[in-house]
mmCIF file with all atom_site columns, C-alpha atoms in Angstrom:
data_model
loop_
_atom_site.group_PDB
_atom_site.id
_atom_site.type_symbol
_atom_site.label_atom_id
_atom_site.label_alt_id
_atom_site.label_comp_id
_atom_site.label_asym_id
_atom_site.label_entity_id
_atom_site.label_seq_id
_atom_site.pdbx_PDB_ins_code
_atom_site.Cartn_x
_atom_site.Cartn_y
_atom_site.Cartn_z
_atom_site.occupancy
_atom_site.B_iso_or_equiv
_atom_site.pdbx_formal_charge
_atom_site.auth_seq_id
_atom_site.auth_comp_id
_atom_site.auth_asym_id
_atom_site.auth_atom_id
_atom_site.pdbx_PDB_model_num
ATOM 1   C CA . MET A 1 1   ? 0.032   -0.055  0.081  1.00 88.00 ? 21  MET A CA 1
ATOM 2   C CA . LEU A 1 2   ? 1.502   3.495   -0.950 1.00 94.00 ? 22  LEU A CA 1
ATOM 3   C CA . ILE A 1 3   ? 1.194   5.848   2.013  1.00 97.00 ? 23  ILE A CA 1
ATOM 4   C CA . HIS A 1 4   ? 2.069   9.535   1.830  1.00 98.00 ? 24  HIS A CA 1
ATOM 5   C CA . LEU A 1 5   ? 3.691   10.832  4.916  1.00 98.00 ? 25  LEU A CA 1
ATOM 6   C CA . VAL A 1 6   ? 3.424   14.704  5.098  1.00 98.00 ? 26  VAL A CA 1
ATOM 7   C CA . LEU A 1 7   ? 5.384   16.545  7.681  1.00 98.00 ? 27  LEU A CA 1
ATOM 8   C CA . VAL A 1 8   ? 4.413   20.275  7.934  1.00 98.00 ? 28  VAL A CA 1
ATOM 9   C CA . GLN A 1 9   ? 7.372   22.306  8.832  1.00 97.00 ? 29  GLN A CA 1
ATOM 10  C CA . PRO A 1 10  ? 9.449   19.737  10.848 1.00 96.00 ? 30  PRO A CA 1
ATOM 11  C CA . GLU A 1 11  ? 11.843  21.330  13.173 1.00 95.00 ? 31  GLU A CA 1
ATOM 12  C CA . ILE A 1 12  ? 14.153  18.638  14.790 1.00 92.00 ? 32  ILE A CA 1
ATOM 13  C CA . PRO A 1 13  ? 16.852  16.974  12.453 1.00 88.00 ? 33  PRO A CA 1
ATOM 14  C CA . PRO A 1 14  ? 16.874  13.589  14.071 1.00 87.00 ? 34  PRO A CA 1
ATOM 15  C CA . ASN A 1 15  ? 13.106  13.015  13.784 1.00 92.00 ? 35  ASN A CA 1
ATOM 16  C CA . THR A 1 16  ? 13.153  13.620  10.265 1.00 91.00 ? 36  THR A CA 1
ATOM 17  C CA . GLY A 1 17  ? 16.191  11.330  9.936  1.00 89.00 ? 37  GLY A CA 1
ATOM 18  C CA . ASN A 1 18  ? 14.303  8.695   11.735 1.00 92.00 ? 38  ASN A CA 1
ATOM 19  C CA . ILE A 1 19  ? 11.264  9.095   9.341  1.00 94.00 ? 39  ILE A CA 1
ATOM 20  C CA . ILE A 1 20  ? 13.547  8.924   6.369  1.00 92.00 ? 40  ILE A CA 1
ATOM 21  C CA . ARG A 1 21  ? 14.638  5.492   7.508  1.00 91.00 ? 41  ARG A CA 1
ATOM 22  C CA . LEU A 1 22  ? 11.173  4.413   8.505  1.00 95.00 ? 42  LEU A CA 1
ATOM 23  C CA . CYS A 1 23  ? 10.280  5.413   4.810  1.00 95.00 ? 43  CYS A CA 1
ATOM 24  C CA . ALA A 1 24  ? 13.142  3.383   3.301  1.00 92.00 ? 44  ALA A CA 1
ATOM 25  C CA . ASN A 1 25  ? 11.943  0.318   5.344  1.00 93.00 ? 45  ASN A CA 1
ATOM 26  C CA . THR A 1 26  ? 8.174   0.555   4.845  1.00 96.00 ? 46  THR A CA 1
ATOM 27  C CA . GLY A 1 27  ? 7.894   2.172   1.090  1.00 95.00 ? 47  GLY A CA 1
ATOM 28  C CA . ALA A 1 28  ? 6.078   5.265   2.474  1.00 97.00 ? 48  ALA A CA 1
ATOM 29  C CA . ARG A 1 29  ? 6.845   8.377   0.708  1.00 97.00 ? 49  ARG A CA 1
ATOM 30  C CA . LEU A 1 30  ? 7.778   11.339  2.656  1.00 97.00 ? 50  LEU A CA 1
ATOM 31  C CA . HIS A 1 31  ? 6.696   14.929  1.846  1.00 97.00 ? 51  HIS A CA 1
ATOM 32  C CA . LEU A 1 32  ? 8.185   17.765  3.600  1.00 96.00 ? 52  LEU A CA 1
ATOM 33  C CA . ILE A 1 33  ? 6.553   21.172  3.714  1.00 98.00 ? 53  ILE A CA 1
ATOM 34  C CA . ARG A 1 34  ? 8.691   24.187  4.182  1.00 97.00 ? 54  ARG A CA 1
ATOM 35  C CA . PRO A 1 35  ? 10.012  25.897  6.025  1.00 96.00 ? 55  PRO A CA 1
ATOM 36  C CA . LEU A 1 36  ? 12.158  23.233  7.536  1.00 93.00 ? 56  LEU A CA 1
ATOM 37  C CA . GLY A 1 37  ? 13.865  24.031  10.618 1.00 90.00 ? 57  GLY A CA 1
ATOM 38  C CA . PHE A 1 38  ? 16.982  22.654  9.496  1.00 83.00 ? 58  PHE A CA 1
ATOM 39  C CA . ARG A 1 39  ? 18.749  21.814  6.074  1.00 80.00 ? 59  ARG A CA 1
ATOM 40  C CA . LEU A 1 40  ? 18.296  18.226  4.790  1.00 78.00 ? 60  LEU A CA 1
ATOM 41  C CA . ASP A 1 41  ? 21.979  17.936  4.379  1.00 75.00 ? 61  ASP A CA 1
ATOM 42  C CA . ALA A 1 42  ? 22.530  18.551  8.212  1.00 62.00 ? 62  ALA A CA 1
ATOM 43  C CA . LYS A 1 43  ? 24.725  16.267  10.065 1.00 72.00 ? 63  LYS A CA 1
ATOM 44  C CA . ALA A 1 44  ? 21.942  15.311  12.549 1.00 64.00 ? 64  ALA A CA 1
ATOM 45  C CA . VAL A 1 45  ? 19.587  14.541  9.644  1.00 68.00 ? 65  VAL A CA 1
ATOM 46  C CA . ARG A 1 46  ? 22.129  12.243  7.908  1.00 66.00 ? 66  ARG A CA 1
ATOM 47  C CA . ARG A 1 47  ? 23.198  10.654  11.319 1.00 67.00 ? 67  ARG A CA 1
ATOM 48  C CA . ALA A 1 48  ? 19.690  9.334   11.988 1.00 62.00 ? 68  ALA A CA 1
ATOM 49  C CA . GLY A 1 49  ? 18.892  8.583   8.412  1.00 58.00 ? 69  GLY A CA 1
ATOM 50  C CA . LEU A 1 50  ? 21.958  6.832   7.893  1.00 54.00 ? 70  LEU A CA 1
ATOM 51  C CA . ASP A 1 51  ? 22.345  5.618   4.391  1.00 64.00 ? 71  ASP A CA 1
ATOM 52  C CA . TYR A 1 52  ? 18.739  5.128   3.892  1.00 74.00 ? 72  TYR A CA 1
ATOM 53  C CA . ARG A 1 53  ? 18.267  8.664   2.216  1.00 74.00 ? 73  ARG A CA 1
ATOM 54  C CA . GLU A 1 54  ? 19.156  7.245   -1.128 1.00 79.00 ? 74  GLU A CA 1
ATOM 55  C CA . LEU A 1 55  ? 16.393  4.233   -0.290 1.00 86.00 ? 75  LEU A CA 1
ATOM 56  C CA . ALA A 1 56  ? 13.578  6.494   0.523  1.00 91.00 ? 76  ALA A CA 1
ATOM 57  C CA . ASP A 1 57  ? 11.378  8.802   -1.738 1.00 93.00 ? 77  ASP A CA 1
ATOM 58  C CA . VAL A 1 58  ? 11.673  12.323  0.064  1.00 93.00 ? 78  VAL A CA 1
ATOM 59  C CA . THR A 1 59  ? 10.312  15.403  -1.813 1.00 95.00 ? 79  THR A CA 1
ATOM 60  C CA . GLU A 1 60  ? 10.185  19.039  -0.308 1.00 95.00 ? 80  GLU A CA 1
ATOM 61  C CA . HIS A 1 61  ? 7.299   21.230  -1.247 1.00 98.00 ? 81  HIS A CA 1
ATOM 62  C CA . ALA A 1 62  ? 6.986   25.188  -0.827 1.00 98.00 ? 82  ALA A CA 1
ATOM 63  C CA . SER A 1 63  ? 3.431   24.611  0.676  1.00 97.00 ? 83  SER A CA 1
ATOM 64  C CA . LEU A 1 64  ? 0.742   22.232  1.624  1.00 97.00 ? 84  LEU A CA 1
ATOM 65  C CA . GLN A 1 65  ? -1.266  23.105  -1.455 1.00 97.00 ? 85  GLN A CA 1
ATOM 66  C CA . GLU A 1 66  ? 1.529   22.405  -3.720 1.00 98.00 ? 86  GLU A CA 1
ATOM 67  C CA . CYS A 1 67  ? 2.035   19.079  -2.103 1.00 98.00 ? 87  CYS A CA 1
ATOM 68  C CA . PHE A 1 68  ? -1.805  18.048  -2.412 1.00 98.00 ? 88  PHE A CA 1
ATOM 69  C CA . ALA A 1 69  ? -1.797  19.368  -6.058 1.00 98.00 ? 89  ALA A CA 1
ATOM 70  C CA . MET A 1 70  ? 1.267   17.103  -6.766 1.00 97.00 ? 90  MET A CA 1
ATOM 71  C CA . LEU A 1 71  ? -0.430  14.274  -5.142 1.00 97.00 ? 91  LEU A CA 1
ATOM 72  C CA . ARG A 1 72  ? -3.885  15.000  -7.248 1.00 96.00 ? 92  ARG A CA 1
ATOM 73  C CA . GLN A 1 73  ? -5.666  15.898  -4.209 1.00 96.00 ? 93  GLN A CA 1
ATOM 74  C CA . PRO A 1 74  ? -5.373  12.864  -2.113 1.00 96.00 ? 94  PRO A CA 1
ATOM 75  C CA . ARG A 1 75  ? -7.517  11.729  0.897  1.00 97.00 ? 95  ARG A CA 1
ATOM 76  C CA . TRP A 1 76  ? -5.820  12.986  3.981  1.00 98.00 ? 96  TRP A CA 1
ATOM 77  C CA . PHE A 1 77  ? -5.627  12.302  7.591  1.00 98.00 ? 97  PHE A CA 1
ATOM 78  C CA . ALA A 1 78  ? -4.529  14.866  10.209 1.00 98.00 ? 98  ALA A CA 1
ATOM 79  C CA . PHE A 1 79  ? -2.924  13.355  13.201 1.00 98.00 ? 99  PHE A CA 1
ATOM 80  C CA . THR A 1 80  ? -3.400  15.527  16.345 1.00 96.00 ? 100 THR A CA 1
ATOM 81  C CA . SER A 1 81  ? -3.662  15.097  19.941 1.00 92.00 ? 101 SER A CA 1
ATOM 82  C CA . ARG A 1 82  ? -7.150  16.684  19.796 1.00 90.00 ? 102 ARG A CA 1
ATOM 83  C CA . GLY A 1 83  ? -8.508  14.266  17.056 1.00 95.00 ? 103 GLY A CA 1
ATOM 84  C CA . ALA A 1 84  ? -11.931 12.353  17.618 1.00 92.00 ? 104 ALA A CA 1
ATOM 85  C CA . VAL A 1 85  ? -10.858 9.297   15.890 1.00 97.00 ? 105 VAL A CA 1
ATOM 86  C CA . ARG A 1 86  ? -8.454  6.989   17.013 1.00 98.00 ? 106 ARG A CA 1
ATOM 87  C CA . HIS A 1 87  ? -5.810  5.838   14.608 1.00 98.00 ? 107 HIS A CA 1
ATOM 88  C CA . ASP A 1 88  ? -6.737  2.282   14.548 1.00 98.00 ? 108 ASP A CA 1
ATOM 89  C CA . ALA A 1 89  ? -10.379 3.106   13.721 1.00 98.00 ? 109 ALA A CA 1
ATOM 90  C CA . ALA A 1 90  ? -9.573  5.021   10.744 1.00 98.00 ? 110 ALA A CA 1
ATOM 91  C CA . GLN A 1 91  ? -9.879  3.097   7.421  1.00 97.00 ? 111 GLN A CA 1
ATOM 92  C CA . TYR A 1 92  ? -6.608  3.719   5.514  1.00 98.00 ? 112 TYR A CA 1
ATOM 93  C CA . ALA A 1 93  ? -6.396  3.224   1.784  1.00 97.00 ? 113 ALA A CA 1
ATOM 94  C CA . ASP A 1 94  ? -3.826  2.951   -1.166 1.00 96.00 ? 114 ASP A CA 1
ATOM 95  C CA . GLY A 1 95  ? -2.573  6.626   -1.827 1.00 97.00 ? 115 GLY A CA 1
ATOM 96  C CA . ASP A 1 96  ? -3.872  8.178   1.379  1.00 98.00 ? 116 ASP A CA 1
ATOM 97  C CA . ALA A 1 97  ? -1.765  11.060  3.050  1.00 98.00 ? 117 ALA A CA 1
ATOM 98  C CA . LEU A 1 98  ? -1.088  11.227  6.705  1.00 98.00 ? 118 LEU A CA 1
ATOM 99  C CA . LEU A 1 99  ? -0.307  14.759  8.137  1.00 98.00 ? 119 LEU A CA 1
ATOM 100 C CA . PHE A 1 100 ? 1.897   15.663  11.001 1.00 98.00 ? 120 PHE A CA 1
ATOM 101 C CA . GLY A 1 101 ? 2.840   19.080  12.401 1.00 98.00 ? 121 GLY A CA 1
ATOM 102 C CA . PRO A 1 102 ? 5.818   20.539  13.640 1.00 97.00 ? 122 PRO A CA 1
ATOM 103 C CA . GLU A 1 103 ? 7.126   19.043  16.906 1.00 95.00 ? 123 GLU A CA 1
ATOM 104 C CA . THR A 1 104 ? 6.608   22.158  19.107 1.00 94.00 ? 124 THR A CA 1
ATOM 105 C CA . ARG A 1 105 ? 2.977   23.073  18.214 1.00 94.00 ? 125 ARG A CA 1
ATOM 106 C CA . GLY A 1 106 ? 1.427   20.232  15.937 1.00 95.00 ? 126 GLY A CA 1
ATOM 107 C CA . LEU A 1 107 ? -0.618  21.030  12.972 1.00 97.00 ? 127 LEU A CA 1
ATOM 108 C CA . PRO A 1 108 ? -2.159  24.714  12.822 1.00 95.00 ? 128 PRO A CA 1
ATOM 109 C CA . GLU A 1 109 ? -5.644  25.430  13.298 1.00 96.00 ? 129 GLU A CA 1
ATOM 110 C CA . ASP A 1 110 ? -6.245  26.495  9.472  1.00 95.00 ? 130 ASP A CA 1
ATOM 111 C CA . VAL A 1 111 ? -5.161  22.983  8.356  1.00 96.00 ? 131 VAL A CA 1
ATOM 112 C CA . LEU A 1 112 ? -6.811  21.267  10.922 1.00 97.00 ? 132 LEU A CA 1
ATOM 113 C CA . GLY A 1 113 ? -10.069 23.196  9.850  1.00 96.00 ? 133 GLY A CA 1
ATOM 114 C CA . LEU A 1 114 ? -9.815  21.986  6.377  1.00 96.00 ? 134 LEU A CA 1
ATOM 115 C CA . CYS A 1 115 ? -9.910  18.260  7.479  1.00 97.00 ? 135 CYS A CA 1
ATOM 116 C CA . PRO A 1 116 ? -13.287 16.682  8.097  1.00 96.00 ? 136 PRO A CA 1
ATOM 117 C CA . PRO A 1 117 ? -13.492 15.626  11.835 1.00 96.00 ? 137 PRO A CA 1
ATOM 118 C CA . GLU A 1 118 ? -13.667 12.019  10.988 1.00 96.00 ? 138 GLU A CA 1
ATOM 119 C CA . ARG A 1 119 ? -10.317 12.158  9.443  1.00 98.00 ? 139 ARG A CA 1
ATOM 120 C CA . ARG A 1 120 ? -8.743  14.092  12.597 1.00 98.00 ? 140 ARG A CA 1
ATOM 121 C CA . VAL A 1 121 ? -6.695  11.116  14.143 1.00 97.00 ? 141 VAL A CA 1
ATOM 122 C CA . ARG A 1 122 ? -5.358  10.719  17.302 1.00 96.00 ? 142 ARG A CA 1
ATOM 123 C CA . ILE A 1 123 ? -2.973  8.208   18.891 1.00 97.00 ? 143 ILE A CA 1
ATOM 124 C CA . PRO A 1 124 ? -4.054  6.987   22.460 1.00 96.00 ? 144 PRO A CA 1
ATOM 125 C CA . MET A 1 125 ? -2.052  8.027   25.347 1.00 95.00 ? 145 MET A CA 1
ATOM 126 C CA . LEU A 1 126 ? -2.288  8.126   29.092 1.00 95.00 ? 146 LEU A CA 1
ATOM 127 C CA . ALA A 1 127 ? -4.390  10.753  30.569 1.00 93.00 ? 147 ALA A CA 1
ATOM 128 C CA . GLY A 1 128 ? -2.598  14.093  31.100 1.00 91.00 ? 148 GLY A CA 1
ATOM 129 C CA . ALA A 1 129 ? 0.095   13.042  28.419 1.00 90.00 ? 149 ALA A CA 1
ATOM 130 C CA . ARG A 1 130 ? 1.039   16.050  25.847 1.00 86.00 ? 150 ARG A CA 1
ATOM 131 C CA . SER A 1 131 ? 2.096   14.193  22.880 1.00 88.00 ? 151 SER A CA 1
ATOM 132 C CA . LEU A 1 132 ? 4.282   11.403  21.463 1.00 93.00 ? 152 LEU A CA 1
ATOM 133 C CA . ASN A 1 133 ? 7.503   12.037  19.683 1.00 96.00 ? 153 ASN A CA 1
ATOM 134 C CA . LEU A 1 134 ? 7.090   12.918  16.001 1.00 97.00 ? 154 LEU A CA 1
ATOM 135 C CA . SER A 1 135 ? 8.885   10.024  14.644 1.00 97.00 ? 155 SER A CA 1
ATOM 136 C CA . ASN A 1 136 ? 7.347   7.591   17.075 1.00 97.00 ? 156 ASN A CA 1
ATOM 137 C CA . ALA A 1 137 ? 3.902   8.913   16.165 1.00 98.00 ? 157 ALA A CA 1
ATOM 138 C CA . VAL A 1 138 ? 4.627   8.716   12.404 1.00 98.00 ? 158 VAL A CA 1
ATOM 139 C CA . ALA A 1 139 ? 5.832   5.072   12.878 1.00 98.00 ? 159 ALA A CA 1
ATOM 140 C CA . VAL A 1 140 ? 2.715   4.021   14.809 1.00 98.00 ? 160 VAL A CA 1
ATOM 141 C CA . ALA A 1 141 ? 0.487   5.448   12.052 1.00 98.00 ? 161 ALA A CA 1
ATOM 142 C CA . VAL A 1 142 ? 2.522   3.975   8.883  1.00 98.00 ? 162 VAL A CA 1
ATOM 143 C CA . TYR A 1 143 ? 2.534   0.410   10.713 1.00 98.00 ? 163 TYR A CA 1
ATOM 144 C CA . GLU A 1 144 ? -1.298  0.731   11.214 1.00 98.00 ? 164 GLU A CA 1
ATOM 145 C CA . ALA A 1 145 ? -1.963  1.708   7.748  1.00 97.00 ? 165 ALA A CA 1
ATOM 146 C CA . TRP A 1 146 ? 0.367   -0.965  6.660  1.00 97.00 ? 166 TRP A CA 1
ATOM 147 C CA . ARG A 1 147 ? -1.205  -3.531  8.837  1.00 97.00 ? 167 ARG A CA 1
ATOM 148 C CA . GLN A 1 148 ? -4.768  -2.765  7.441  1.00 97.00 ? 168 GLN A CA 1
ATOM 149 C CA . SER A 1 149 ? -3.408  -3.590  4.012  1.00 95.00 ? 169 SER A CA 1
ATOM 150 C CA . GLY A 1 150 ? -2.431  -6.918  5.201  1.00 95.00 ? 170 GLY A CA 1
ATOM 151 C CA . TRP A 1 151 ? 1.179   -5.892  4.982  1.00 94.00 ? 171 TRP A CA 1
ATOM 152 C CA . THR A 1 152 ? 1.111   -5.571  1.314  1.00 92.00 ? 172 THR A CA 1
ATOM 153 C CA . GLY A 1 153 ? 4.890   -5.701  -0.137 1.00 91.00 ? 173 GLY A CA 1
ATOM 154 C CA . ALA A 1 154 ? 6.621   -6.850  3.133  1.00 93.00 ? 174 ALA A CA 1
ATOM 155 C CA . GLY A 1 155 ? 9.275   -9.307  2.757  1.00 89.00 ? 175 GLY A CA 1
ATOM 156 C CA . ASP A 1 156 ? 9.030   -12.718 3.782  1.00 70.00 ? 176 ASP A CA 1
ATOM 157 C CA . ASP A 1 157 ? 8.753   -12.932 7.339  1.00 57.00 ? 177 ASP A CA 1
ATOM 158 C CA . ARG A 1 158 ? 9.524   -16.819 8.010  1.00 53.00 ? 178 ARG A CA 1
ATOM 159 C CA . ARG A 1 159 ? 12.192  -17.662 10.538 1.00 45.00 ? 179 ARG A CA 1
ATOM 160 C CA . ALA A 1 160 ? 15.353  -18.818 9.038  1.00 44.00 ? 180 ALA A CA 1
ATOM 161 C CA . GLU A 1 161 ? 15.989  -22.640 9.782  1.00 42.00 ? 181 GLU A CA 1
ATOM 162 C CA . THR A 1 162 ? 18.099  -23.086 13.041 1.00 40.00 ? 182 THR A CA 1
ATOM 163 C CA . GLY A 1 163 ? 21.126  -24.289 10.788 1.00 43.00 ? 183 GLY A CA 1
ATOM 164 C CA . GLN A 1 164 ? 20.967  -21.034 8.746  1.00 46.00 ? 184 GLN A CA 1
ATOM 165 C CA . LEU A 1 165 ? 20.741  -18.959 11.722 1.00 40.00 ? 185 LEU A CA 1
ATOM 166 C CA . LEU A 1 166 ? 23.652  -20.568 13.460 1.00 40.00 ? 186 LEU A CA 1
ATOM 167 C CA . SER A 1 167 ? 25.833  -20.351 10.415 1.00 44.00 ? 187 SER A CA 1
ATOM 168 C CA . MET A 1 168 ? 25.186  -16.677 10.433 1.00 44.00 ? 188 MET A CA 1
ATOM 169 C CA . ILE A 1 169 ? 26.548  -16.219 14.075 1.00 46.00 ? 189 ILE A CA 1
ATOM 170 C CA . ARG A 1 170 ? 30.205  -15.762 14.551 1.00 47.00 ? 190 ARG A CA 1
ATOM 171 C CA . ILE A 1 171 ? 31.443  -16.827 18.094 1.00 48.00 ? 191 ILE A CA 1
ATOM 172 C CA . ASP A 1 172 ? 34.777  -15.450 19.028 1.00 45.00 ? 192 ASP A CA 1
ATOM 173 C CA . ARG A 1 173 ? 36.171  -18.008 21.201 1.00 48.00 ? 193 ARG A CA 1
ATOM 174 C CA . SER A 1 174 ? 39.779  -16.757 21.554 1.00 49.00 ? 194 SER A CA 1
ATOM 175 C CA . THR A 1 175 ? 41.275  -16.157 24.824 1.00 51.00 ? 195 THR A CA 1
ATOM 176 C CA . PRO A 1 176 ? 41.556  -12.492 26.068 1.00 54.00 ? 196 PRO A CA 1
ATOM 177 C CA . SER A 1 177 ? 45.416  -11.772 26.346 1.00 50.00 ? 197 SER A CA 1
#
């Protein structure tokens, strides 16, 4: 299933780096809405994303409107701590866009106002908790959407035969000097 992740004005480089790595491992496409709180070539982004940047589909956009136009006006879900629908109750489909706001303030009211209430989604937390880390929230959302699709495109998850597994393990039995 193709999922578009849209980060509106992300601020913290390691979060975006982690999300790039997530996209490389799940096939989600990442869309970054400017202004960004960092440069994509910043050391912290590279460190968190490791060598996954080349394996992920990442696009920068000048505005949310430009992003949606490029995606041909996708159905979208706004992730917010004030959402009425739990993330696992929403029904995701191929081509949907999942929106997340800046780490320090979440999605702006004008964006939330454009999103129908049934697509304002929240991830459950303990009472009194403020919010999850952005990269953690994105991971929860992506994996729920992917789960709903039956893990379409996932690699074979059968466990290696014991003999194969043991042959991959190298045990150093040398005596320390």
